[in-house]
Structure formats: C-alpha cells, structure tokens
PDB file of C-alpha atoms in Angstrom:
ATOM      1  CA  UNK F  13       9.036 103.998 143.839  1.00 51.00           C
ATOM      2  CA  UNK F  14      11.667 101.374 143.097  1.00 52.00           C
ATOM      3  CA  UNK F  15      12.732  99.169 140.416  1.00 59.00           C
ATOM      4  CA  UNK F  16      14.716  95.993 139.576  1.00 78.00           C
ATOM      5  CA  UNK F  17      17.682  97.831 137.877  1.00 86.00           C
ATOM      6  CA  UNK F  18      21.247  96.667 138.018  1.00 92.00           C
ATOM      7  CA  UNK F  19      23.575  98.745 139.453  1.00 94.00           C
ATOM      8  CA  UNK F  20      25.773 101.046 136.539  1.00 94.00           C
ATOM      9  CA  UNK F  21      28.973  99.699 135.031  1.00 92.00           C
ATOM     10  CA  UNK F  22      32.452 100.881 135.676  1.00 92.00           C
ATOM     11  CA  UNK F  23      33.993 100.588 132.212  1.00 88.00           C
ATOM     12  CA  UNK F  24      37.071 102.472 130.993  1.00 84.00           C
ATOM     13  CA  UNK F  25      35.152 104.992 128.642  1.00 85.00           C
ATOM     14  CA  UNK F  26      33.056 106.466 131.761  1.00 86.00           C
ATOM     15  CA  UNK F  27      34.934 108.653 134.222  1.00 87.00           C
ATOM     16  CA  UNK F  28      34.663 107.759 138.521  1.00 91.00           C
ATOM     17  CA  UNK F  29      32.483 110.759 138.782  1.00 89.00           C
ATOM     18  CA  UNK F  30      29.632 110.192 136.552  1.00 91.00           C
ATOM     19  CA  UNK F  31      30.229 106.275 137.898  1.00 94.00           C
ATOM     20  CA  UNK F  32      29.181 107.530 140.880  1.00 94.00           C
ATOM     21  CA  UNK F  33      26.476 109.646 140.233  1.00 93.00           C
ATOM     22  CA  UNK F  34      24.543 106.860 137.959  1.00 95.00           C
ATOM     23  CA  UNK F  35      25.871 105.028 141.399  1.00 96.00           C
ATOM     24  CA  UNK F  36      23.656 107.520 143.931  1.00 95.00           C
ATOM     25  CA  UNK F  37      20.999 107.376 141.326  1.00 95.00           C
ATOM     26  CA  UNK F  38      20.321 103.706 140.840  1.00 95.00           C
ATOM     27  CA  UNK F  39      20.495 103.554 145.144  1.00 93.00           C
ATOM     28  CA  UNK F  40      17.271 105.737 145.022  1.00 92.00           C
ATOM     29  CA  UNK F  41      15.303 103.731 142.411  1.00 93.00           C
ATOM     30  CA  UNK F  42      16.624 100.140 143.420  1.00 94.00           C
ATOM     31  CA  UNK F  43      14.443  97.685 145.277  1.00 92.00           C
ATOM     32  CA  UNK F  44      17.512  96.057 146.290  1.00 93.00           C
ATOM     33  CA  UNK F  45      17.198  96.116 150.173  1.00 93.00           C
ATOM     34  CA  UNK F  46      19.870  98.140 151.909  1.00 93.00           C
ATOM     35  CA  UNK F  47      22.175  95.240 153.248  1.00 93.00           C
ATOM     36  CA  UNK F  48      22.286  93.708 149.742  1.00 94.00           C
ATOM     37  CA  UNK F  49      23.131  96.553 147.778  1.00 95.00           C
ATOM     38  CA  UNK F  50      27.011  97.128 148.695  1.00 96.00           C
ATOM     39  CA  UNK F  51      28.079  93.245 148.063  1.00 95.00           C
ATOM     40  CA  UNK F  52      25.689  93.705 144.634  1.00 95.00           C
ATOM     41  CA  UNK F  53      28.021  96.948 143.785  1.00 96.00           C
ATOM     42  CA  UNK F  54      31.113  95.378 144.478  1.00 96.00           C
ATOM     43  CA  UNK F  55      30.754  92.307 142.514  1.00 95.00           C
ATOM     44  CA  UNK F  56      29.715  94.312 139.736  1.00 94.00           C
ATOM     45  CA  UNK F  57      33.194  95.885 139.863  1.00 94.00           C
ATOM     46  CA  UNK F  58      35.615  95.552 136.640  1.00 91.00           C
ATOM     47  CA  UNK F  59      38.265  92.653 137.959  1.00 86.00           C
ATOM     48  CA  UNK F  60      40.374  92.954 134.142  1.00 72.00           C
ATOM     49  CA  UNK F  61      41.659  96.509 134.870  1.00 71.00           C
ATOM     50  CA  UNK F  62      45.274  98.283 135.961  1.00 74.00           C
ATOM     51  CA  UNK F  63      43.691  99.057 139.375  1.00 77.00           C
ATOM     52  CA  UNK F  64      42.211  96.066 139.479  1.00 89.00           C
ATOM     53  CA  UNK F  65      39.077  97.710 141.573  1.00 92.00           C
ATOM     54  CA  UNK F  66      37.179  94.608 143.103  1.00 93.00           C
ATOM     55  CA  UNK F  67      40.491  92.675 144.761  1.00 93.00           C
ATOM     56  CA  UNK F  68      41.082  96.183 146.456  1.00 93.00           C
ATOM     57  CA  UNK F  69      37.703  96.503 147.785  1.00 95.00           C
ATOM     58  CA  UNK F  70      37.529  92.903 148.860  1.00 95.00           C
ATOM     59  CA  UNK F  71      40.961  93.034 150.363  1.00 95.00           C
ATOM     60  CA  UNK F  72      40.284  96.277 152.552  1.00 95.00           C
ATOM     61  CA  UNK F  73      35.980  95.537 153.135  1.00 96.00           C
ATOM     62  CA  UNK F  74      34.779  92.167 154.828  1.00 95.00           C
ATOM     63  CA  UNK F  75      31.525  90.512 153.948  1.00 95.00           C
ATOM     64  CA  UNK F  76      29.917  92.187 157.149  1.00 96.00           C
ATOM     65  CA  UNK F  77      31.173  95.182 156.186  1.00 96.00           C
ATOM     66  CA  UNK F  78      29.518  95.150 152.654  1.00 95.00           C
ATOM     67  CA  UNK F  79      26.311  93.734 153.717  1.00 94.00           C
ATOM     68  CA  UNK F  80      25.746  95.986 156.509  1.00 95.00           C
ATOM     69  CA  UNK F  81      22.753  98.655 156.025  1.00 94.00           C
ATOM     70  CA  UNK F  82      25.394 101.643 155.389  1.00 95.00           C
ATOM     71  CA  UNK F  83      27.447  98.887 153.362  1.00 95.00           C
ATOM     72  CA  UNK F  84      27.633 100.675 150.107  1.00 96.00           C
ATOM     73  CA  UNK F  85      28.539 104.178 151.663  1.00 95.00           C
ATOM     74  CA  UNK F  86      31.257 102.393 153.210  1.00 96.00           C
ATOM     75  CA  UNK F  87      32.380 100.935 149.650  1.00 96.00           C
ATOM     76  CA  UNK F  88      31.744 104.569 148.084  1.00 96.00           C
ATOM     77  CA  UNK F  89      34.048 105.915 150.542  1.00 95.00           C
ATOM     78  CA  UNK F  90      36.763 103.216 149.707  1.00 95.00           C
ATOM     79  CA  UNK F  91      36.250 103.607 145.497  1.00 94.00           C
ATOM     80  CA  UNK F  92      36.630 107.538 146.214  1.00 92.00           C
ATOM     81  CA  UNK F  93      39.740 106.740 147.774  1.00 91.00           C
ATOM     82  CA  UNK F  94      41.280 104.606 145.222  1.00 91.00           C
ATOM     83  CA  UNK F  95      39.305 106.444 141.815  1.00 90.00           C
ATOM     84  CA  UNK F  96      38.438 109.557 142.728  1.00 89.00           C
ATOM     85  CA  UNK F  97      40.464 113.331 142.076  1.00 84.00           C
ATOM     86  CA  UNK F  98      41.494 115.835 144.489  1.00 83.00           C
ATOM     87  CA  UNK F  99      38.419 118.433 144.826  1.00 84.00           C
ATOM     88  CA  UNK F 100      40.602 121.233 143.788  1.00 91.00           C
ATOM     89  CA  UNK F 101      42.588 119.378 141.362  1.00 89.00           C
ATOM     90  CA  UNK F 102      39.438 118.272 139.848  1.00 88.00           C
ATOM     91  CA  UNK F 103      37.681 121.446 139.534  1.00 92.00           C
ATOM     92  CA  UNK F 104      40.496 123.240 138.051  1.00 94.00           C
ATOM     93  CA  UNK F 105      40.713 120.668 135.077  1.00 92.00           C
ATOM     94  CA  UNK F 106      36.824 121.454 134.517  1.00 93.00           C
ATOM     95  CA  UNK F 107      37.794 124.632 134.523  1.00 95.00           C
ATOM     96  CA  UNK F 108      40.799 124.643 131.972  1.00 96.00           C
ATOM     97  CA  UNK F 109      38.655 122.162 129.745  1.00 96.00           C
ATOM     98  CA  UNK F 110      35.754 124.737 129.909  1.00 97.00           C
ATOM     99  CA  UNK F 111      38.153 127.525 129.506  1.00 96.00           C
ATOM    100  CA  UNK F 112      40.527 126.569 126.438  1.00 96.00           C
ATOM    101  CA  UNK F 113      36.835 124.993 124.607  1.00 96.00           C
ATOM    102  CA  UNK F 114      36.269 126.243 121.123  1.00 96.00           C
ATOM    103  CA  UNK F 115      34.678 125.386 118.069  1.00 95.00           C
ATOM    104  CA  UNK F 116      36.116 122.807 115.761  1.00 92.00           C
ATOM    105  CA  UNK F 117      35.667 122.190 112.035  1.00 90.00           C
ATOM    106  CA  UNK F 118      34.529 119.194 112.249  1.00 92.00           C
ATOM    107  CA  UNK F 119      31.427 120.255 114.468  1.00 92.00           C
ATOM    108  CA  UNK F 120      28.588 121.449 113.359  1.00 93.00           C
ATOM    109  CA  UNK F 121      27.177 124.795 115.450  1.00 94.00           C
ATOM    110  CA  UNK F 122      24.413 122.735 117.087  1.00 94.00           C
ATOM    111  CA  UNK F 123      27.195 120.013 118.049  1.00 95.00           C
ATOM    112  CA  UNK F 124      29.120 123.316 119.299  1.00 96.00           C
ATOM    113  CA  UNK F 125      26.454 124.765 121.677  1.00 96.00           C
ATOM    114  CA  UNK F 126      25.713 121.270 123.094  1.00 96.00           C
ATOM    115  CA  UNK F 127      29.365 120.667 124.001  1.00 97.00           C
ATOM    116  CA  UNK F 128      29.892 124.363 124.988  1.00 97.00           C
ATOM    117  CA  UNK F 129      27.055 124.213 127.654  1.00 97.00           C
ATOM    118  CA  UNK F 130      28.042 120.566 128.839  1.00 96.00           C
ATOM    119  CA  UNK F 131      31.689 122.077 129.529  1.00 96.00           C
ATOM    120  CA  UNK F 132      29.928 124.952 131.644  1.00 97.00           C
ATOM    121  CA  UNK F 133      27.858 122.548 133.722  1.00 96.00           C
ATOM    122  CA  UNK F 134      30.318 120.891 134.807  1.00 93.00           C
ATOM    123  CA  UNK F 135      32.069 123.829 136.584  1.00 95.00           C
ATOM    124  CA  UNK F 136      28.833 125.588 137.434  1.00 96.00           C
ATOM    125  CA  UNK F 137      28.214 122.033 139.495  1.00 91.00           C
ATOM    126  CA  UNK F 138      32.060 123.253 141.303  1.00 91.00           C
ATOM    127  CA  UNK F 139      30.058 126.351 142.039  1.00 93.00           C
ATOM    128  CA  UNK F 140      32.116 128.274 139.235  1.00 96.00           C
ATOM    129  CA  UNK F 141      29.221 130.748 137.315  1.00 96.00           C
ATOM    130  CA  UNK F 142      29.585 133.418 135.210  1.00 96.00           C
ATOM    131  CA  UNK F 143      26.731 136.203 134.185  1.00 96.00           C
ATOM    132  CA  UNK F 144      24.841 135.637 131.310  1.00 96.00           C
ATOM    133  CA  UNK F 145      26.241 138.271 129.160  1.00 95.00           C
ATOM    134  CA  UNK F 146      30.021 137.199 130.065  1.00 96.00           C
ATOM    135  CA  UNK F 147      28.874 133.460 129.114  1.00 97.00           C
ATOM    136  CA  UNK F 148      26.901 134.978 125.551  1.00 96.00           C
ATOM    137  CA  UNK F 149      30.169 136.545 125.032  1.00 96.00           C
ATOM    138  CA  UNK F 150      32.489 133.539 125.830  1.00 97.00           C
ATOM    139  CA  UNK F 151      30.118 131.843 123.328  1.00 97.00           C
ATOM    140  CA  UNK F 152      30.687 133.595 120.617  1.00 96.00           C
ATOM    141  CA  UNK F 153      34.064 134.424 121.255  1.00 95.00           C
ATOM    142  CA  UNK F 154      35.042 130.350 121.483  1.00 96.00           C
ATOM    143  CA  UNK F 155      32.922 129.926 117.975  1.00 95.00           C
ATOM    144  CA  UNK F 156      35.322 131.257 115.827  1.00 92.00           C
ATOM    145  CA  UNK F 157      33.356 133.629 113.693  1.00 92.00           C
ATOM    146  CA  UNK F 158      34.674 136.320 111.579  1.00 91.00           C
ATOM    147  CA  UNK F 159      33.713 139.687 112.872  1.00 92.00           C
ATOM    148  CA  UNK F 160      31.095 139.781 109.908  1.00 92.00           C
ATOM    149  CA  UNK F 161      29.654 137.113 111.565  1.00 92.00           C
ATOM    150  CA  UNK F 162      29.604 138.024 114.984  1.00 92.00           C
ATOM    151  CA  UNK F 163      27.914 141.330 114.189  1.00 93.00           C
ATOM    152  CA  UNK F 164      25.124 139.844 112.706  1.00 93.00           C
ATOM    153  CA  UNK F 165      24.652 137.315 115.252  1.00 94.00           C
ATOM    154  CA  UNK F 166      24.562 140.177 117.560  1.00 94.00           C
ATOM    155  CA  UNK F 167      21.589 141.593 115.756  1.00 94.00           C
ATOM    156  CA  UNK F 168      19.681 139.041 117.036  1.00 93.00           C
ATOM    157  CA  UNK F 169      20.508 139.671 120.567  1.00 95.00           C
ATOM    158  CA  UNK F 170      18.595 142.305 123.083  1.00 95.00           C
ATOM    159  CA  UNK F 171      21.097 143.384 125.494  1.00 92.00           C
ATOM    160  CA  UNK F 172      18.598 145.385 127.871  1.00 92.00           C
ATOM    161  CA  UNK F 173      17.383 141.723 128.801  1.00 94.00           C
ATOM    162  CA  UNK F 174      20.496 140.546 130.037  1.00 93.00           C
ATOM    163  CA  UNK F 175      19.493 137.811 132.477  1.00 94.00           C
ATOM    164  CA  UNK F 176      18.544 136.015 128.737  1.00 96.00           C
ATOM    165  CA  UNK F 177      21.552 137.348 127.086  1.00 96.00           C
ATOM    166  CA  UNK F 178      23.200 133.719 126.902  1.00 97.00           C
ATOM    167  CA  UNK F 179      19.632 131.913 126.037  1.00 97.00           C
ATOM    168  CA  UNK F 180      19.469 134.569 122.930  1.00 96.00           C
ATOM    169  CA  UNK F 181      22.990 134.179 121.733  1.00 96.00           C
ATOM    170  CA  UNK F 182      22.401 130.332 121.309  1.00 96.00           C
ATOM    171  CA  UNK F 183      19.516 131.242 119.570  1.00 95.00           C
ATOM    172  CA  UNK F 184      21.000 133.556 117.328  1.00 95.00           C
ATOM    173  CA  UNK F 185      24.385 131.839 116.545  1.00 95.00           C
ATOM    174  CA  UNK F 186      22.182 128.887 115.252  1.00 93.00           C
ATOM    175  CA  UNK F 187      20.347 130.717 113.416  1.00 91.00           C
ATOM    176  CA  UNK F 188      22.655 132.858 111.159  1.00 89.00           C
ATOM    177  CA  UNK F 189      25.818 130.193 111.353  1.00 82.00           C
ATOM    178  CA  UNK F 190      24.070 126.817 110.846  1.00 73.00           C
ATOM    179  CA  UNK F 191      20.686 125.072 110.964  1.00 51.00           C
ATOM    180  CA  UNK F 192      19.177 123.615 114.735  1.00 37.00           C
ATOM    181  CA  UNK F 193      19.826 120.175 112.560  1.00 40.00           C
ATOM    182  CA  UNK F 194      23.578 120.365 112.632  1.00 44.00           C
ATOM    183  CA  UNK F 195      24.439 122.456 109.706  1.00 43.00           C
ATOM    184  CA  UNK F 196      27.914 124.094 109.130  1.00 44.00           C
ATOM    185  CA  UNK F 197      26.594 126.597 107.148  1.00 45.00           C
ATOM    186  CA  UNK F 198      29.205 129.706 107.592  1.00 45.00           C
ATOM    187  CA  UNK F 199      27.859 133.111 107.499  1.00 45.00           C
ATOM    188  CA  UNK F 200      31.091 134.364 104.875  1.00 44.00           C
ATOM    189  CA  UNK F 201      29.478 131.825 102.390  1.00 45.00           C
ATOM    190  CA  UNK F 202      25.998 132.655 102.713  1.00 43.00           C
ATOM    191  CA  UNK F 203      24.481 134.675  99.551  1.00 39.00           C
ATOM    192  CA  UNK F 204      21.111 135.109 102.123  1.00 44.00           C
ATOM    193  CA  UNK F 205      23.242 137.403 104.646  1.00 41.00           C
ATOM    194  CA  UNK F 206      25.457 140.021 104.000  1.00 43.00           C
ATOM    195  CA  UNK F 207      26.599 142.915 105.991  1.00 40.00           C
ATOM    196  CA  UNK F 208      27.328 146.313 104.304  1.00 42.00           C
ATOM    197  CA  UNK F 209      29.893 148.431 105.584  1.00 39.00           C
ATOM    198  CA  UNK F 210      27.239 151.133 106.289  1.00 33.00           C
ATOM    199  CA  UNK F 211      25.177 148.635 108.694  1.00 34.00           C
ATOM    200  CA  UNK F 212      28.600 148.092 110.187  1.00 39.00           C
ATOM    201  CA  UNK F 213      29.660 151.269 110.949  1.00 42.00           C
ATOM    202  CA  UNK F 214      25.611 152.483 112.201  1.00 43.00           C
ATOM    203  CA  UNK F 215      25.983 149.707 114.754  1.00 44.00           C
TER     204      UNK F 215
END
C-alpha cells in the first residue's frame, strides 16, 4: 500500500541514523515512483547547515543520476559517506552510552526503564545481547537503590523463570520504587514497605 507522505527531515536534533531509517521507511510507503524519489530526497536536504548537505550531493550526483530508478540508493550511499559513523566506532559509543546509563534524580522510575531499554536496543540492533538475568541485574544495579531497596524489589522476582527475569524486574522495580505513572516514590521513604533485619538475613 502506498501513501502521499513527504520524505523525513534532516534537522540538527535527529541523528544520520534514525534519518535514514525514517528514510528506508517512507521509500516503502511512498507512492512517489522510483525515478522521482532521489531528486524529491535531495531537495528536501537542509542547505543552512556546517556540512552544507544538498550542495555536496548536487556537486558529486547529476540530475540523471538522481532520477534514475536506483537514484536514491545512489544518494543514500553518498549521505552515508559524508553523515554517517564508522560501524565499529559507532557501535562502541552505543555501547559506552548503554554501559555508563544510570538513573538520575530528575527521572522518575518509569522515565528510567523507558530510557534504560531504549539504550539496550540500540546495541542489541549492533548484535550486542546480554541474558535476561545479566540485563535484570544491570537494571537494578544502574537504578541506584539502596540495598533495602533492591532486596525487596527482588521479592518480586522468580529466578527459576529466567528467560522472564528482565520482564519481572521492570515489573517489580515499578512497583515498589515508583508508580507506572512516573512517580519517584523511593522505597527508604515509604511507611507501606519496610524490611526487617530478620527478612533480610532469611533471604
């Protein structure tokens, strides 16, 4: 099925890669015919910017080249040239942002889990995965809960299903450290949840 869409914006607050991917996406739902669609992409280049995009293209592509039928894989091929990141360098800053991720005050738990899980997509798309107890771990780990905390978080956790360990621990954290609604409710101030040394030391 296609659609009369315009083709997505290069703008300074969206990186090359998820450009390109809103890129690939609009090519599959476009009714744009094939030899129109690279000359409609490169007008729709940013002219006002340090890399000044659109002169490069034109200056390297000619017209033929941009309305030919693989015209817009040839302009991909020059943007990825020009915008895009090393593969390795690229998937080791995915990694370090992933990596050095943990939870700030001015997040709320909810906010947390989203970011947390957008950070891990992005490397798991680099084919980077870990198991889901080491990623239920991470999570907790990376919230910055007392041990208090973390114990009872754990309570609501089954380890003999661990293919669901990381499902449960989201599940869990939001329930005992802040409401699904974005609450920052912490666990040390709660008067509902308290852990006695004797619980602690049973489990």
């Amino acid at each position: 099925m296609s659609m009369k869409v315009n083709p997505p914006v290069l703008s300074n607050d969206k990186t090359y890669e998820r450009y390109k991917q809103e890129l690939l996406a609009w090519c599959e739902i476009t009714n744009l015919e094939k030899g129109k669609q690279g000359i409609a992409v490169a007008l729709s280049l940013p002219e006002q910017e340090k890399l000044r995009i659109r002169e490069r293209v034109f200056d390297e592509l000619t017209t033929d080249q941009l309305k030919a039928e693989n015209g817009l894989t040839v302009l991909i091929t020059i943007l990825d040239k020009h915008l895009g990141k090393d593969e390795l360098v690229d998937s080791l800053e995915k990694y370090e942002d992933f990596e050095d991720f943990k939870w700030k005050e001015t997040q709320s738990i909810t906010e947390y889990i989203s970011d947390f899980d957008s950070k891990y997509s992005k490397i798991v798309k680099k084919n980077m995965t870990l198991l889901p107890e080491i990623l239920a771990f991470k999570l907790l780990k990376c919230a910055n809960i007392s041990k208090d905390e973390r114990m009872l978080v754990l309570t609501g956790m089954n380890y003999e299903r661990k293919d669901t360990l990381y499902e449960q621990a989201k599940v869990s954290l939001k329930k005992f450290k802040g409401s699904a609604s974005g609450g920052k409710d912490s666990l040390e101030n709660s008067s509902d949840f308290k852990l006695e040394p004797t619980f602690l030391a049973e489990n």
